[in-house]
mmCIF file of C-alpha atoms in Angstrom:
data_model
loop_
_atom_site.group_PDB
_atom_site.id
_atom_site.type_symbol
_atom_site.label_atom_id
_atom_site.label_comp_id
_atom_site.label_asym_id
_atom_site.label_seq_id
_atom_site.Cartn_x
_atom_site.Cartn_y
_atom_site.Cartn_z
ATOM 1 C CA MET A 13 8.154 12.180 -14.402
ATOM 2 C CA ALA A 14 7.236 8.482 -14.196
ATOM 3 C CA PRO A 15 6.477 6.518 -17.380
ATOM 4 C CA MET A 16 2.856 6.797 -18.505
ATOM 5 C CA ARG A 17 0.214 4.459 -19.786
ATOM 6 C CA VAL A 18 -2.123 6.460 -22.060
ATOM 7 C CA LEU A 19 -5.651 5.557 -23.174
ATOM 8 C CA VAL A 20 -6.935 7.367 -26.283
ATOM 9 C CA ILE A 21 -10.685 7.396 -26.918
ATOM 10 C CA GLY A 22 -11.889 7.492 -30.542
ATOM 11 C CA SER A 23 -11.561 5.757 -33.890
ATOM 12 C CA GLY A 24 -10.621 8.355 -36.493
ATOM 13 C CA ALA A 25 -7.516 9.641 -38.232
ATOM 14 C CA ARG A 26 -7.275 12.311 -35.523
ATOM 15 C CA GLU A 27 -6.833 9.565 -32.917
ATOM 16 C CA HIS A 28 -4.349 7.740 -35.169
ATOM 17 C CA ALA A 29 -2.335 10.989 -35.382
ATOM 18 C CA LEU A 30 -2.490 11.397 -31.598
ATOM 19 C CA LEU A 31 -1.136 7.864 -31.162
ATOM 20 C CA MET A 32 1.726 8.467 -33.593
ATOM 21 C CA ALA A 33 2.746 11.630 -31.728
ATOM 22 C CA LEU A 34 2.320 10.029 -28.290
ATOM 23 C CA ARG A 35 4.469 7.103 -29.401
ATOM 24 C CA ASN A 36 7.370 9.517 -29.896
ATOM 25 C CA ASP A 37 7.198 10.742 -26.280
ATOM 26 C CA PRO A 38 9.885 8.934 -24.244
ATOM 27 C CA LYS A 39 7.677 9.088 -21.130
ATOM 28 C CA VAL A 40 4.843 7.146 -22.796
ATOM 29 C CA GLU A 41 5.481 3.449 -22.159
ATOM 30 C CA HIS A 42 2.173 1.937 -23.311
ATOM 31 C CA LEU A 43 -0.676 3.025 -25.589
ATOM 32 C CA VAL A 44 -4.267 1.798 -25.613
ATOM 33 C CA ILE A 45 -7.013 2.967 -27.981
ATOM 34 C CA ALA A 46 -10.742 2.332 -27.822
ATOM 35 C CA PRO A 47 -12.291 1.460 -30.152
ATOM 36 C CA GLY A 48 -9.669 2.350 -32.801
ATOM 37 C CA ASN A 49 -9.522 1.154 -36.401
ATOM 38 C CA ALA A 50 -7.481 -1.060 -38.710
ATOM 39 C CA GLY A 51 -4.517 1.326 -38.715
ATOM 40 C CA THR A 52 -4.366 2.055 -34.997
ATOM 41 C CA ALA A 53 -4.225 -1.678 -34.263
ATOM 42 C CA ALA A 54 -0.581 -1.618 -35.380
ATOM 43 C CA VAL A 55 0.325 1.199 -32.966
ATOM 44 C CA ALA A 56 -1.600 0.512 -29.762
ATOM 45 C CA GLU A 57 -3.443 -2.113 -27.762
ATOM 46 C CA GLN A 58 -7.006 -2.085 -29.067
ATOM 47 C CA ARG A 59 -10.054 -2.331 -26.792
ATOM 48 C CA GLU A 60 -13.803 -2.001 -27.243
ATOM 49 C CA VAL A 61 -15.839 0.584 -25.330
ATOM 50 C CA ASP A 62 -18.986 2.681 -25.631
ATOM 51 C CA ILE A 63 -17.274 6.056 -25.956
ATOM 52 C CA THR A 64 -20.461 7.901 -24.968
ATOM 53 C CA SER A 65 -20.640 6.178 -21.569
ATOM 54 C CA GLY A 66 -18.680 7.835 -18.779
ATOM 55 C CA PRO A 67 -18.842 4.790 -16.486
ATOM 56 C CA ALA A 68 -17.696 2.485 -19.313
ATOM 57 C CA VAL A 69 -14.718 4.681 -20.261
ATOM 58 C CA ALA A 70 -13.732 5.151 -16.611
ATOM 59 C CA ALA A 71 -13.935 1.383 -16.041
ATOM 60 C CA LEU A 72 -11.745 0.735 -19.076
ATOM 61 C CA ALA A 73 -9.231 3.335 -17.884
ATOM 62 C CA ARG A 74 -8.986 1.524 -14.544
ATOM 63 C CA ASP A 75 -8.749 -1.860 -16.279
ATOM 64 C CA VAL A 76 -5.779 -0.809 -18.432
ATOM 65 C CA ALA A 77 -4.167 1.114 -15.533
ATOM 66 C CA ALA A 78 -4.170 4.355 -17.533
ATOM 67 C CA ASP A 79 -2.230 7.289 -16.111
ATOM 68 C CA LEU A 80 -3.806 9.608 -18.687
ATOM 69 C CA VAL A 81 -6.972 9.431 -20.785
ATOM 70 C CA VAL A 82 -7.141 11.526 -23.976
ATOM 71 C CA ILE A 83 -10.656 11.937 -25.405
ATOM 72 C CA GLY A 84 -10.644 12.693 -29.129
ATOM 73 C CA PRO A 85 -14.249 13.201 -30.346
ATOM 74 C CA GLU A 86 -16.633 15.940 -29.265
ATOM 75 C CA VAL A 87 -19.666 13.761 -28.485
ATOM 76 C CA PRO A 88 -18.251 12.047 -25.369
ATOM 77 C CA LEU A 89 -16.919 15.399 -24.137
ATOM 78 C CA VAL A 90 -20.297 17.096 -24.522
ATOM 79 C CA LEU A 91 -21.873 14.134 -22.697
ATOM 80 C CA GLY A 92 -19.513 14.517 -19.723
ATOM 81 C CA VAL A 93 -17.279 11.467 -20.169
ATOM 82 C CA ALA A 94 -14.223 13.448 -19.001
ATOM 83 C CA ASP A 95 -16.014 14.194 -15.728
ATOM 84 C CA ALA A 96 -16.520 10.480 -15.087
ATOM 85 C CA VAL A 97 -12.852 9.716 -15.766
ATOM 86 C CA ARG A 98 -11.683 12.446 -13.402
ATOM 87 C CA ALA A 99 -14.183 11.313 -10.775
ATOM 88 C CA ALA A 100 -12.450 7.915 -10.916
ATOM 89 C CA GLY A 101 -9.187 9.628 -9.965
ATOM 90 C CA ILE A 102 -7.568 9.373 -13.397
ATOM 91 C CA ALA A 103 -6.029 12.340 -15.221
ATOM 92 C CA CYS A 104 -8.034 13.243 -18.335
ATOM 93 C CA PHE A 105 -7.236 15.557 -21.232
ATOM 94 C CA GLY A 106 -10.642 16.880 -22.234
ATOM 95 C CA PRO A 107 -13.020 19.505 -20.851
ATOM 96 C CA SER A 108 -15.900 18.940 -18.479
ATOM 97 C CA ARG A 109 -19.481 18.710 -19.694
ATOM 98 C CA ASP A 110 -20.043 22.340 -18.657
ATOM 99 C CA ALA A 111 -16.962 23.628 -20.490
ATOM 100 C CA ALA A 112 -17.662 21.487 -23.584
ATOM 101 C CA ARG A 113 -20.822 23.525 -24.158
ATOM 102 C CA ILE A 114 -18.504 25.936 -25.994
ATOM 103 C CA GLU A 115 -18.974 23.472 -28.890
ATOM 104 C CA GLY A 116 -22.147 21.657 -27.878
ATOM 105 C CA SER A 117 -24.270 24.825 -27.934
ATOM 106 C CA LYS A 118 -23.535 27.634 -30.346
ATOM 107 C CA ALA A 119 -25.901 29.839 -28.344
ATOM 108 C CA PHE A 120 -23.790 29.230 -25.219
ATOM 109 C CA ALA A 121 -20.616 30.018 -27.179
ATOM 110 C CA LYS A 122 -22.104 33.284 -28.445
ATOM 111 C CA ASP A 123 -23.032 34.259 -24.881
ATOM 112 C CA VAL A 124 -19.505 33.520 -23.646
ATOM 113 C CA MET A 125 -17.957 35.526 -26.475
ATOM 114 C CA ALA A 126 -20.247 38.487 -25.827
ATOM 115 C CA ALA A 127 -19.304 38.491 -22.131
ATOM 116 C CA ALA A 128 -15.601 38.186 -23.021
ATOM 117 C CA GLY A 129 -15.755 41.010 -25.568
ATOM 118 C CA VAL A 130 -14.704 38.716 -28.426
ATOM 119 C CA ARG A 131 -15.706 39.663 -31.946
ATOM 120 C CA THR A 132 -17.895 37.180 -33.808
ATOM 121 C CA ALA A 133 -20.664 37.125 -36.393
ATOM 122 C CA ARG A 134 -24.017 38.729 -35.613
ATOM 123 C CA SER A 135 -26.440 35.890 -34.938
ATOM 124 C CA GLU A 136 -30.003 34.922 -34.131
ATOM 125 C CA ILE A 137 -31.509 31.662 -32.854
ATOM 126 C CA VAL A 138 -34.674 30.463 -34.627
ATOM 127 C CA ASP A 139 -36.628 27.704 -32.885
ATOM 128 C CA SER A 140 -39.994 28.017 -34.615
ATOM 129 C CA PRO A 141 -40.816 27.555 -38.322
ATOM 130 C CA ALA A 142 -43.203 30.501 -38.018
ATOM 131 C CA ASP A 143 -40.275 32.842 -37.337
ATOM 132 C CA LEU A 144 -37.973 31.552 -40.072
ATOM 133 C CA ASP A 145 -38.867 33.761 -43.044
ATOM 134 C CA ALA A 146 -38.708 37.005 -41.078
ATOM 135 C CA ALA A 147 -35.362 35.976 -39.574
ATOM 136 C CA LEU A 148 -33.904 35.066 -42.975
ATOM 137 C CA SER A 149 -34.763 38.567 -44.179
ATOM 138 C CA ARG A 150 -32.439 40.012 -41.524
ATOM 139 C CA PHE A 151 -29.436 38.105 -42.906
ATOM 140 C CA GLY A 152 -27.708 37.210 -46.150
ATOM 141 C CA PRO A 153 -28.228 39.089 -49.427
ATOM 142 C CA ASP A 154 -31.498 40.466 -48.043
ATOM 143 C CA ALA A 155 -29.324 42.368 -45.536
ATOM 144 C CA GLY A 156 -26.581 43.268 -48.004
ATOM 145 C CA GLU A 157 -24.316 40.299 -47.182
ATOM 146 C CA ALA A 158 -22.679 37.896 -49.616
ATOM 147 C CA ALA A 159 -24.518 34.796 -48.377
ATOM 148 C CA TRP A 160 -26.787 33.261 -45.767
ATOM 149 C CA VAL A 161 -25.033 31.256 -43.035
ATOM 150 C CA VAL A 162 -27.343 28.626 -41.531
ATOM 151 C CA LYS A 163 -26.121 26.346 -38.730
ATOM 152 C CA ASP A 164 -27.430 23.566 -36.540
ATOM 153 C CA ASP A 165 -27.200 24.935 -32.976
ATOM 154 C CA GLY A 166 -25.918 21.560 -31.718
ATOM 155 C CA LEU A 167 -23.336 19.033 -32.862
ATOM 156 C CA ALA A 168 -23.434 18.076 -36.533
ATOM 157 C CA ALA A 169 -20.010 16.537 -37.276
ATOM 158 C CA GLY A 170 -19.029 19.496 -39.450
ATOM 159 C CA LYS A 171 -21.968 18.957 -41.801
ATOM 160 C CA GLY A 172 -24.653 21.102 -40.158
ATOM 161 C CA VAL A 173 -23.652 24.340 -41.893
ATOM 162 C CA VAL A 174 -24.852 25.767 -45.175
ATOM 163 C CA VAL A 175 -23.354 28.953 -46.641
ATOM 164 C CA THR A 176 -25.262 30.035 -49.746
ATOM 165 C CA PRO A 177 -26.431 33.104 -51.674
ATOM 166 C CA ASP A 178 -29.595 31.160 -52.570
ATOM 167 C CA ARG A 179 -32.435 32.010 -50.186
ATOM 168 C CA ALA A 180 -34.368 28.885 -51.143
ATOM 169 C CA ALA A 181 -31.399 26.663 -50.281
ATOM 170 C CA ALA A 182 -30.857 28.486 -46.986
ATOM 171 C CA ARG A 183 -34.517 28.162 -46.113
ATOM 172 C CA ALA A 184 -34.651 24.482 -47.022
ATOM 173 C CA HIS A 185 -31.677 23.672 -44.774
ATOM 174 C CA ALA A 186 -33.106 25.674 -41.882
ATOM 175 C CA ALA A 187 -36.557 24.134 -42.291
ATOM 176 C CA GLY A 188 -35.062 20.650 -42.319
ATOM 177 C CA LEU A 189 -33.241 21.320 -39.053
ATOM 178 C CA LEU A 190 -36.379 22.729 -37.446
ATOM 179 C CA ASP A 191 -38.461 19.775 -38.643
ATOM 180 C CA ALA A 192 -35.915 17.493 -36.925
ATOM 181 C CA GLY A 193 -36.334 19.424 -33.669
ATOM 182 C CA HIS A 194 -33.007 21.255 -33.928
ATOM 183 C CA PRO A 195 -32.846 25.007 -33.225
ATOM 184 C CA VAL A 196 -31.272 26.985 -36.080
ATOM 185 C CA LEU A 197 -28.533 29.594 -35.769
ATOM 186 C CA LEU A 198 -28.479 32.287 -38.458
ATOM 187 C CA GLU A 199 -25.264 34.292 -38.718
ATOM 188 C CA SER A 200 -23.954 37.231 -40.660
ATOM 189 C CA PHE A 201 -21.415 36.329 -43.338
ATOM 190 C CA LEU A 202 -17.739 36.792 -42.419
ATOM 191 C CA ASP A 203 -15.412 37.555 -45.330
ATOM 192 C CA GLY A 204 -11.721 36.689 -45.574
ATOM 193 C CA PRO A 205 -9.694 33.468 -45.238
ATOM 194 C CA GLU A 206 -10.424 31.181 -42.291
ATOM 195 C CA LEU A 207 -7.970 29.423 -39.997
ATOM 196 C CA SER A 208 -8.021 26.925 -37.166
ATOM 197 C CA LEU A 209 -6.000 27.680 -34.047
ATOM 198 C CA PHE A 210 -5.652 24.869 -31.504
ATOM 199 C CA CYS A 211 -4.722 25.866 -27.968
ATOM 200 C CA VAL A 212 -3.895 23.563 -25.076
ATOM 201 C CA VAL A 213 -5.719 25.169 -22.150
ATOM 202 C CA ASP A 214 -5.553 24.713 -18.391
ATOM 203 C CA GLY A 215 -7.881 27.289 -16.850
ATOM 204 C CA ASP A 216 -6.279 30.671 -17.545
ATOM 205 C CA THR A 217 -3.132 29.159 -19.092
ATOM 206 C CA VAL A 218 -3.204 29.018 -22.907
ATOM 207 C CA VAL A 219 -0.497 27.354 -25.046
ATOM 208 C CA PRO A 220 -1.135 27.737 -28.796
ATOM 209 C CA LEU A 221 -0.195 25.155 -31.395
ATOM 210 C CA LEU A 222 0.585 26.007 -35.022
ATOM 211 C CA PRO A 223 -2.288 27.655 -36.927
ATOM 212 C CA ALA A 224 -3.756 25.517 -39.703
ATOM 213 C CA GLN A 225 -6.347 25.834 -42.442
ATOM 214 C CA ASP A 226 -8.858 23.135 -43.331
ATOM 215 C CA PHE A 227 -11.090 22.534 -46.348
ATOM 216 C CA LYS A 228 -14.729 21.742 -45.612
ATOM 217 C CA ARG A 229 -16.300 21.531 -49.077
ATOM 218 C CA VAL A 230 -16.162 18.192 -50.810
ATOM 219 C CA GLY A 231 -14.808 19.366 -54.170
ATOM 220 C CA ASP A 232 -11.914 21.323 -55.643
ATOM 221 C CA GLY A 233 -12.365 25.072 -55.558
ATOM 222 C CA ASP A 234 -14.676 24.720 -52.547
ATOM 223 C CA ALA A 235 -17.444 23.187 -54.653
ATOM 224 C CA GLY A 236 -20.236 21.005 -53.311
ATOM 225 C CA PRO A 237 -21.613 20.394 -49.822
ATOM 226 C CA ASN A 238 -19.818 20.675 -46.496
ATOM 227 C CA THR A 239 -18.055 17.621 -45.085
ATOM 228 C CA GLY A 240 -16.257 16.772 -41.876
ATOM 229 C CA GLY A 241 -13.113 18.066 -43.603
ATOM 230 C CA MET A 242 -11.300 17.036 -46.792
ATOM 231 C CA GLY A 243 -7.795 18.220 -45.948
ATOM 232 C CA ALA A 244 -5.636 20.748 -44.124
ATOM 233 C CA TYR A 245 -2.176 22.267 -43.998
ATOM 234 C CA ALA A 246 0.112 23.937 -41.482
ATOM 235 C CA PRO A 247 1.684 26.347 -40.827
ATOM 236 C CA LEU A 248 0.102 29.311 -42.665
ATOM 237 C CA PRO A 249 2.604 31.321 -44.729
ATOM 238 C CA TRP A 250 0.066 34.155 -45.048
ATOM 239 C CA LEU A 251 -0.422 34.632 -41.284
ATOM 240 C CA SER A 252 2.252 36.532 -39.378
ATOM 241 C CA ARG A 253 3.410 35.518 -35.905
ATOM 242 C CA GLU A 254 2.074 38.820 -34.634
ATOM 243 C CA ALA A 255 -1.374 38.132 -36.055
ATOM 244 C CA ALA A 256 -1.425 34.640 -34.534
ATOM 245 C CA ALA A 257 -0.341 36.049 -31.171
ATOM 246 C CA GLY A 258 -3.126 38.623 -31.435
ATOM 247 C CA ILE A 259 -5.728 35.878 -31.886
ATOM 248 C CA VAL A 260 -4.458 34.152 -28.741
ATOM 249 C CA ALA A 261 -4.441 37.387 -26.724
ATOM 250 C CA ASP A 262 -7.698 38.884 -27.978
ATOM 251 C CA ILE A 263 -9.823 35.789 -28.580
ATOM 252 C CA VAL A 264 -8.685 32.576 -26.891
ATOM 253 C CA LYS A 265 -7.425 33.958 -23.570
ATOM 254 C CA PRO A 266 -10.529 36.101 -22.902
ATOM 255 C CA VAL A 267 -12.808 33.122 -23.627
ATOM 256 C CA ALA A 268 -10.768 30.811 -21.392
ATOM 257 C CA ALA A 269 -10.897 33.429 -18.621
ATOM 258 C CA GLU A 270 -14.653 33.882 -19.040
ATOM 259 C CA LEU A 271 -15.196 30.122 -18.713
ATOM 260 C CA VAL A 272 -13.196 30.182 -15.463
ATOM 261 C CA ARG A 273 -15.263 33.141 -14.239
ATOM 262 C CA ARG A 274 -18.474 31.179 -14.907
ATOM 263 C CA GLY A 275 -17.257 28.159 -12.993
ATOM 264 C CA SER A 276 -16.816 26.174 -16.242
ATOM 265 C CA ARG A 277 -13.008 26.012 -16.202
ATOM 266 C CA PHE A 278 -11.687 24.550 -19.456
ATOM 267 C CA ALA A 279 -8.944 21.891 -19.339
ATOM 268 C CA GLY A 280 -8.196 20.377 -22.712
ATOM 269 C CA LEU A 281 -7.942 21.501 -26.323
ATOM 270 C CA LEU A 282 -9.790 24.720 -27.184
ATOM 271 C CA TYR A 283 -10.118 25.161 -30.952
ATOM 272 C CA ALA A 284 -10.858 28.601 -32.349
ATOM 273 C CA GLY A 285 -12.139 28.802 -35.920
ATOM 274 C CA VAL A 286 -11.348 32.365 -36.996
ATOM 275 C CA ALA A 287 -12.093 34.421 -40.115
ATOM 276 C CA MET A 288 -9.485 37.048 -40.956
ATOM 277 C CA THR A 289 -12.042 39.576 -42.188
ATOM 278 C CA SER A 290 -11.461 42.952 -43.809
ATOM 279 C CA THR A 291 -12.122 44.546 -40.411
ATOM 280 C CA GLY A 292 -10.030 42.161 -38.298
ATOM 281 C CA PRO A 293 -10.246 38.631 -36.845
ATOM 282 C CA ALA A 294 -13.703 37.306 -35.935
ATOM 283 C CA VAL A 295 -14.686 33.935 -34.487
ATOM 284 C CA VAL A 296 -16.547 31.510 -36.731
ATOM 285 C CA GLU A 297 -16.861 28.847 -34.037
ATOM 286 C CA PHE A 298 -15.223 27.274 -31.015
ATOM 287 C CA ASN A 299 -14.684 23.535 -30.631
ATOM 288 C CA CYS A 300 -13.771 21.629 -27.479
ATOM 289 C CA ARG A 301 -11.308 19.136 -28.987
ATOM 290 C CA PHE A 302 -8.608 18.554 -31.578
ATOM 291 C CA GLY A 303 -9.993 19.160 -35.073
ATOM 292 C CA ASP A 304 -9.917 16.591 -37.832
ATOM 293 C CA PRO A 305 -8.148 16.842 -40.324
ATOM 294 C CA GLU A 306 -6.034 19.754 -38.981
ATOM 295 C CA THR A 307 -4.611 17.613 -36.157
ATOM 296 C CA GLN A 308 -2.981 15.274 -38.652
ATOM 297 C CA ALA A 309 -0.980 18.149 -40.170
ATOM 298 C CA VAL A 310 -0.206 20.037 -36.944
ATOM 299 C CA LEU A 311 1.035 17.048 -34.942
ATOM 300 C CA ALA A 312 3.274 15.957 -37.837
ATOM 301 C CA LEU A 313 5.354 19.071 -37.077
ATOM 302 C CA LEU A 314 5.404 18.909 -33.254
ATOM 303 C CA GLU A 315 8.773 18.098 -31.658
ATOM 304 C CA SER A 316 7.783 18.648 -28.014
ATOM 305 C CA PRO A 317 6.630 15.495 -26.152
ATOM 306 C CA LEU A 318 2.874 15.331 -26.642
ATOM 307 C CA GLY A 319 2.120 12.974 -23.765
ATOM 308 C CA GLN A 320 3.890 15.218 -21.271
ATOM 309 C CA LEU A 321 2.148 18.299 -22.694
ATOM 310 C CA LEU A 322 -1.329 16.785 -22.408
ATOM 311 C CA HIS A 323 -0.595 15.362 -18.951
ATOM 312 C CA ALA A 324 0.544 18.800 -17.769
ATOM 313 C CA ALA A 325 -2.734 20.344 -18.947
ATOM 314 C CA ALA A 326 -4.755 17.538 -17.348
ATOM 315 C CA THR A 327 -3.040 17.859 -13.965
ATOM 316 C CA GLY A 328 -2.740 21.632 -13.551
ATOM 317 C CA GLY A 329 0.908 21.935 -14.561
ATOM 318 C CA LEU A 330 0.636 23.552 -17.995
ATOM 319 C CA SER A 331 2.032 26.902 -16.836
ATOM 320 C CA GLU A 332 5.325 25.137 -16.001
ATOM 321 C CA PHE A 333 5.656 23.230 -19.278
ATOM 322 C CA GLY A 334 7.652 25.778 -21.256
ATOM 323 C CA ALA A 335 7.706 26.768 -24.928
ATOM 324 C CA LEU A 336 6.771 24.244 -27.598
ATOM 325 C CA ARG A 337 9.285 23.091 -30.217
ATOM 326 C CA TRP A 338 8.346 22.642 -33.887
ATOM 327 C CA ARG A 339 9.936 21.237 -37.031
ATOM 328 C CA ASP A 340 10.920 23.935 -39.507
ATOM 329 C CA SER A 341 8.758 22.320 -42.175
ATOM 330 C CA SER A 342 5.271 22.270 -43.660
ATOM 331 C CA ALA A 343 2.652 19.522 -43.516
ATOM 332 C CA VAL A 344 -0.336 18.783 -45.748
ATOM 333 C CA THR A 345 -3.135 16.316 -44.993
ATOM 334 C CA VAL A 346 -5.408 15.041 -47.778
ATOM 335 C CA VAL A 347 -8.493 12.977 -46.950
ATOM 336 C CA LEU A 348 -9.389 9.981 -49.093
ATOM 337 C CA ALA A 349 -13.182 9.616 -48.969
ATOM 338 C CA ALA A 350 -15.472 6.760 -49.895
ATOM 339 C CA GLU A 351 -17.774 6.833 -52.906
ATOM 340 C CA ASN A 352 -20.834 9.076 -52.344
ATOM 341 C CA TYR A 353 -19.400 10.851 -49.279
ATOM 342 C CA PRO A 354 -20.659 13.175 -47.719
ATOM 343 C CA GLY A 355 -23.851 11.322 -48.543
ATOM 344 C CA ARG A 356 -24.307 7.743 -47.391
ATOM 345 C CA PRO A 357 -20.873 6.258 -48.184
ATOM 346 C CA ARG A 358 -20.166 2.994 -49.919
ATOM 347 C CA VAL A 359 -18.394 0.684 -47.451
ATOM 348 C CA GLY A 360 -16.873 -2.791 -47.361
ATOM 349 C CA ASP A 361 -14.363 -2.302 -50.178
ATOM 350 C CA VAL A 362 -10.806 -3.614 -49.880
ATOM 351 C CA ILE A 363 -8.138 -0.912 -49.573
ATOM 352 C CA VAL A 364 -4.729 -1.554 -51.145
ATOM 353 C CA GLY A 365 -1.565 0.415 -50.356
ATOM 354 C CA ALA A 366 -2.676 1.963 -47.057
ATOM 355 C CA GLU A 367 0.523 1.141 -45.201
ATOM 356 C CA GLY A 368 3.236 3.427 -43.825
ATOM 357 C CA GLU A 369 3.443 6.206 -41.258
ATOM 358 C CA ALA A 370 2.162 8.795 -43.759
ATOM 359 C CA VAL A 371 -1.221 7.025 -43.937
ATOM 360 C CA LEU A 372 -3.561 7.585 -40.991
ATOM 361 C CA HIS A 373 -6.690 5.456 -40.824
ATOM 362 C CA ALA A 374 -10.229 6.612 -40.038
ATOM 363 C CA GLY A 375 -13.090 4.638 -41.619
ATOM 364 C CA THR A 376 -11.322 1.268 -41.795
ATOM 365 C CA VAL A 377 -11.688 -2.156 -40.212
ATOM 366 C CA LEU A 378 -9.763 -5.420 -40.436
ATOM 367 C CA ARG A 379 -11.729 -8.203 -42.096
ATOM 368 C CA GLU A 380 -11.450 -11.747 -40.737
ATOM 369 C CA ASP A 381 -9.116 -12.672 -43.606
ATOM 370 C CA GLY A 382 -6.770 -9.813 -42.658
ATOM 371 C CA ALA A 383 -7.807 -7.444 -45.450
ATOM 372 C CA VAL A 384 -8.285 -3.754 -44.644
ATOM 373 C CA VAL A 385 -11.729 -2.609 -45.782
ATOM 374 C CA SER A 386 -13.567 0.706 -45.757
ATOM 375 C CA SER A 387 -16.147 1.295 -43.032
ATOM 376 C CA GLY A 388 -16.976 5.005 -43.183
ATOM 377 C CA GLY A 389 -17.078 8.190 -45.235
ATOM 378 C CA ARG A 390 -13.652 9.617 -44.533
ATOM 379 C CA VAL A 391 -11.502 6.527 -44.947
ATOM 380 C CA LEU A 392 -7.873 7.688 -44.740
ATOM 381 C CA SER A 393 -5.814 10.819 -44.120
ATOM 382 C CA VAL A 394 -2.546 10.996 -46.035
ATOM 383 C CA VAL A 395 0.094 13.316 -44.575
ATOM 384 C CA GLY A 396 2.973 14.847 -46.509
ATOM 385 C CA VAL A 397 5.826 16.767 -44.859
ATOM 386 C CA GLY A 398 8.333 18.913 -46.724
ATOM 387 C CA ASP A 399 10.558 21.972 -46.524
ATOM 388 C CA ASP A 400 7.680 24.095 -47.802
ATOM 389 C CA LEU A 401 4.031 23.696 -48.748
ATOM 390 C CA ALA A 402 4.809 22.731 -52.334
ATOM 391 C CA ALA A 403 7.088 19.909 -51.175
ATOM 392 C CA ALA A 404 4.571 18.772 -48.538
ATOM 393 C CA ARG A 405 1.789 18.732 -51.139
ATOM 394 C CA ALA A 406 3.930 16.708 -53.518
ATOM 395 C CA ALA A 407 4.691 14.162 -50.782
ATOM 396 C CA ALA A 408 1.033 13.760 -49.795
ATOM 397 C CA TYR A 409 -0.255 13.345 -53.347
ATOM 398 C CA ARG A 410 2.581 10.970 -54.214
ATOM 399 C CA THR A 411 1.479 8.677 -51.391
ATOM 400 C CA LEU A 412 -2.174 9.015 -52.412
ATOM 401 C CA GLY A 413 -1.248 7.857 -55.893
ATOM 402 C CA SER A 414 -0.249 4.446 -54.530
ATOM 403 C CA ILE A 415 -3.536 3.792 -52.676
ATOM 404 C CA ARG A 416 -6.427 1.964 -54.295
ATOM 405 C CA LEU A 417 -10.036 2.096 -53.089
ATOM 406 C CA PRO A 418 -12.891 1.612 -55.602
ATOM 407 C CA GLY A 419 -14.977 4.741 -56.116
ATOM 408 C CA SER A 420 -12.920 6.854 -53.714
ATOM 409 C CA HIS A 421 -12.279 10.555 -54.200
ATOM 410 C CA PHE A 422 -10.135 13.357 -52.797
ATOM 411 C CA ARG A 423 -9.489 17.029 -53.385
ATOM 412 C CA THR A 424 -6.460 17.917 -55.500
ATOM 413 C CA ASP A 425 -6.123 21.509 -54.263
ATOM 414 C CA ILE A 426 -5.348 21.161 -50.542
ATOM 415 C CA GLY A 427 -2.912 23.971 -49.674
ATOM 416 C CA LEU A 428 -2.512 24.956 -53.328
ATOM 417 C CA ALA A 429 -3.558 28.615 -53.053
ATOM 418 C CA ALA A 430 -1.227 29.129 -50.088
ATOM 419 C CA ALA A 431 1.636 27.380 -51.872
ATOM 420 C CA GLU A 432 1.112 29.720 -54.822
ATOM 421 C CA ASP A 433 1.009 32.754 -52.501
ATOM 422 C CA LYS A 434 -2.576 33.601 -53.484
ATOM 423 C CA ILE A 435 -4.054 34.116 -50.006
ATOM 424 C CA ARG A 436 -4.210 37.659 -48.688
ATOM 425 C CA ILE A 437 -5.603 39.152 -45.501
#
């Protein structure tokens, strides 16, 4: 295989993690990121681009002579940016606009799962305020469930979901979505621990990565509102290899095959969010890209060459790639968030101590005087690797202890229950 020039699209810690893993691939000779952040500037050539514009991304890919484009965020994928890159004759890791509907429309995803025979939560779309109260009565505690699950049917950056036993809170969230012109998805509550399983997919070929678990609520003990993700760990000591293989065989492969059958062949990263319920695995959601912050933990353990893996999926050669190799270790990612996140975050503060390969940048920019300052809600992801979860947790929190950002906050319990062997299926 000839040396590759790789263009990564995005600006978060997920993209920083992708760059760090791609840098370790001997076949990757040059890295470019657009638009990137203060941390990625030290790893790759940094360029500006409108990531939602297919023509702009394709033009940049031609300009930097990219052999492979890797699209990180979901928005450009749902808007069809990968199609524009491929139309320009450049290999792209990321699904087409049609295939990305698996994340862009929860109603579409439910239809695909029903056709594929994949178990998921019972659901109902509500698109009129007049129908809301009657629909709420068919879910949640009114229907004998532990809570109402109310979702934005479209993209919401991980923050469009409310899970609550309080009918008034469920109704208020749903009404707010409807008032904004967003259809609402009501779902039955799925019990049991949740996991994220990333799979590199090329049509019918599915190659799973290590399962991970993320933490959506802002506070310790899963308190407070949902966020884009406050931390993650991998692998999962409470999930057997057989159970993980069952999720691939019974959930991911049938969905990938159904997308092929519909003419919406998926080529990229298919992310299955799964609840290990008392009656077996059930899908919470599908995403069309690497998840953040799980990617930061999973890729810290990957020994196989990432660039070659993604290129194989993008060019139809995934079935020939072979088995993946992993470090016999654990990884924990903890997100350092800005003051007031997940509300409107405080930005513009100087960050001290955010150096080193364990610190992945997200909401950061370089000021003219060279200082690194905060520019978003999730500012940094700190990754710890160790022989087991306890050691990985200790490494991550030790690094966090040396970082200073006024008003910042983070969860102290990422991976703790698993490390203490308190998670049961």
